[in-house]
Amino acid sequence: MKASETTLAALVQGEKQFQIPLYQRTYSWTDKQLAQLWSDICEQADLLAAGEEGTTHFCGSVVLAPSPLNDAAFSRWLVVDGQQRLTTLSLALAAIRDHYTDPRQRERINEQYLINKFQEDDGYFRILPTQADRPAYSEHVRNTHAGNGGDRIGSAYRYFRQALIALDDPAEPREVSHIEKAITTRLTLVQVVADRDDNVHRIFESLNNTGLKLSQADLVRNYLFMRLPKRGEQVYQTYWLPMQRSLSNEQLEQLMWLQLVLDGGVRVRRQDMYSAQQRRLLRDGETEEDIETYVRELHRKAMHFRRIVDPEHEPNLEVRRYLRRIDQWQAATTHPVLMMLLDKRDTGVISSDDLVLALSYIESFLVRRMICQRSTQSLSGIFQELPGQLPDGMTVVEGLRHVLSASRRYWATDDELREAIATKPFYWYGKWEQRRLVLQRLEESYEHPEPVDFVNAKLTIEHVLPQEPGPEWLAALEVGAAEGESPRDRHARLVHTLGNLTLTAENSRLSNHPFERKQDLLANSHLEMNRRIAATATWGAAEIAARAAELADRAITLWPSPIGGVERVEKTRDWSLLRRALSVLPPGTWTSYGDLAALVGSSPIAIGQQMTRAYPNAHRVLDHAGRVAEGFNWGDGPDRGDVVDVLRTEGITVNSRNVAAPGQRLNVRDLADLLGMTEADATAAVRPGTASEVDRRARFFAQLAEKNPAPVAEAVTNVLAFWESHGGHLEYGTGAKSTSCILMLNRDSAGPIWPGAFYPGDGGPGKLEIVFQHLVVREPFTGNELRNEFRLRLNEIAGVDIPEGKLALRPTFSLKSLKDPAEYQRLCDALLWFRNTALGGETTGGGWDAETQPVSPAVRALLAALSEHGVPEPEMCVELGRHNWPVEAVWPEWRLALVEGEDDDRDSGLAEGGYRVVGVENTKPDQLAALLIGER
């Protein structure tokens, strides 16, 4: 085998093809891997933009072997290892191609990286995935896709398209050309080429045998002590061992990285820490005295770092409070600056009072940016670079405030903070703990003589105006409403703003009750902010605005403002969130101007005015009633004709009065889910609570009986018993105003999974929530096919019509749909299918197992269902016919072949060989089982 370093541009140059073999798994990268890759790409793009060479990013290895179909005129290679990153990079380039508007640029990217222009059939593609991925990949390379595929290929492409759209963010503008160049020339690969006689299957197995890898900290430790032959024992006992005992291996690695950053290595990433440390020691000296000095200094800095990760070790009370809040904020990006400040205090440059003031600036910078919905992506660079940017002639604390106040840092001014508190949906921004901390600090600002013990109080965030308003609340919202704004739109705009939120331990008792009942409970609260809410006569838009103004005054006092005039520019409203939201709207769904206004913190009229400019998917935005806005036009793009006709073509049901189906509407919560602003697993998230499992169960069934008709409550109880009888278990919600019951299913290695959660009703009808958003990242439901199959089975229940456009969301349907025993049985059938599919076809009685076969989840689920129906075990993953056509399974006795994907040549070839060809995509298990069993 021969190895050499290369880049993507060099690797794919010329007419050639990289074929993904059958034994490789299908494309499987999720947003987690894509986000890391995108971060690496942007880092390299920033180096290009700054005209710096810097260090290229090592992207991994690609192991290649000559394909049996190779010929002199057109070289073909089997990708033994590295197919995931090759496929991902090609999809990123396809997204860049489609982002360009210049046809010449699009053609250039195609011919340089994606296609073999003069080859036919499968030879057209520079990278040829496995059969299961081939149709989706082909659509995206040819740009013939519909844009709503739920498979991983489509998800990755959409991730990069949305990331490219976000490049327009004024906080972090980047040139697309720099992104392209970073991908093709700055991500380095090790190309390993096997000889024709090498056993590629053995190579593949060896490369994928996972062992316990050495961490970066292990490598640095070994490097250091190999160079301490005389002093090693003393240095280890005196400095290294105490440090190793006080910090975890991961913390030790982070400490070493922080030391590099503070020494000027602001561009060093943690994964490159070992090689960077080697270069640093080679540059600064490698004598035993040099290395002992380095370890001794690291040991001293370890005391600072320990106080950052565990603030209880900090002796000064005020410093400890700030460090604790920053730690609870999960602001690891601040660690370089915190290390610098603690070291400055340790060396006598600043006092503890100075440190408290500096920490107040850092906390304010984080909080104000979060409330004003600033992207967190740039924080890492800001805090890594800050120690080296402190101006001469200023104290450390003055310099820190000066640097954070500079242009493009976006430390919100008082006016910006005040506007954001009044208009932006605070409840969707940041992390849950961050939102709670903001409300906690605002409560503490009242300086109650007997302050609340927030550690043990078990407080949760409460909406005073409830999320599901009853008639009384909606009537109150009609007072003073602007023209064209419905009570529902006004509710969506106000309900999640900070002026409507508080902290309480009485969440379940406050519920969705009218304000008069909430007043009594809030008046008896130990929290001053709740007593002030209770003191108002009513609670509507005017009261929410007044409280927002009061909280803004307190926030401005609590969190210091930036320095005015430090290269700051007048900022126009940032509409990047609006653009992002519109770009992710799936076909077959619509949203309203009011929903978008609530999401971005604006008004429906302002949204309508803004959308006279060119925005993607603008035709999918309707008024609150579901009608196309009067005067809508296609703007600068091509005229696509009647909007209603286009919507119907995309799958939206529009009635004779031109009103779109309300079930296909995406509300503000759906939009937030699509944009990743909410926690994907929030259904099962456990919040602090005091109730035992028995108490939570009792409360669920009490609410179920109280809020629902007896036949509905009985049907839900029977569904829960059915789920438990088939190996599932139940988890009950903790401390929410409306409790819940989650249908959990444990799996040995794949982790727990759940199809949905029952909510018995609180201020609205009881409902069953289907957690497609959770299933998107859990096998075997990551692909669109199985989630859609689950949707179709649920839609067989009378009154249930979940649209296809919500396959990545958390749609709900009313529990009243289950009152008929026949509908209850249909739900049980759908849940049993889900259970068997999630377990890979496990049943309580025998059958044969397809779980270990290298097939796609859709094939595995179909085979599992056939096993349960008593169908004999087939031969799996074989090649048939004189052209060795790959098939997923074959029953030789019946000459029946099961295939996946479209391939006319394969199907006709198999038919000529006497095989009956059945496609996975359009086959029902019971029909195929009846066919096979009937012919046995």
Coordinates of N, CA and C in Angstrom, one line a residue, residues 432 460 679 681-691 693 696 731-736 742 744 754:
W432 N -31.9 26.2 27.9 CA -32.9 26.3 29.0 C -32.3 26.9 30.3
T460 N -39.2 26.6 37.6 CA -39.3 26.4 36.2 C -39.9 27.7 35.6
E679 N -34.8 22.1 21.9 CA -34.1 20.9 22.2 C -34.8 19.7 21.5
D681 N -34.8 16.6 22.0 CA -35.3 15.6 22.8 C -36.1 16.1 24.0
A682 N -36.7 17.3 23.8 CA -37.4 18.0 24.9 C -38.5 17.2 25.4
T683 N -39.1 16.3 24.6 CA -40.2 15.5 25.1 C -39.9 14.7 26.3
A684 N -38.7 14.1 26.3 CA -38.3 13.2 27.3 C -37.3 13.9 28.3
A685 N -37.1 15.2 28.1 CA -36.1 15.8 29.0 C -36.6 15.9 30.4
V686 N -35.8 15.6 31.4 CA -36.2 15.6 32.7 C -35.8 16.9 33.4
R687 N -36.8 17.7 33.8 CA -36.5 18.9 34.5 C -36.5 18.7 36.0
P688 N -35.9 19.5 36.8 CA -35.9 19.3 38.2 C -37.4 19.2 38.7
G689 N -37.6 18.3 39.6 CA -38.9 18.1 40.1 C -38.8 17.3 41.4
T690 N -39.9 17.4 42.2 CA -39.8 16.7 43.5 C -40.8 15.5 43.5
A691 N -41.6 15.4 42.6 CA -42.6 14.3 42.6 C -41.9 13.0 42.3
E693 N -42.0 8.9 41.0 CA -42.6 8.3 39.8 C -44.0 7.9 40.1
R696 N -46.1 11.1 39.9 CA -46.3 11.6 38.5 C -47.3 10.7 37.8
E731 N -42.7 6.6 30.9 CA -42.1 7.6 31.8 C -43.0 8.8 31.8
Y732 N -43.2 9.3 33.0 CA -44.2 10.4 33.2 C -43.5 11.7 33.4
G733 N -44.1 12.8 32.9 CA -43.5 14.1 32.9 C -43.3 14.6 34.3
T734 N -42.3 15.5 34.5 CA -42.0 16.0 35.8 C -42.2 17.5 35.9
G735 N -43.2 17.9 36.6 CA -43.3 19.3 37.0 C -43.9 20.2 36.0
A736 N -44.3 19.7 34.8 CA -44.9 20.6 33.7 C -46.3 20.9 34.1
I742 N -44.7 9.3 28.3 CA -43.8 9.0 27.1 C -43.7 7.5 26.9
M744 N -41.7 4.8 26.0 CA -40.2 4.5 25.9 C -40.0 3.0 25.4
W754 N -38.3 6.6 21.4 CA -39.7 6.7 21.7 C -40.5 7.3 20.6

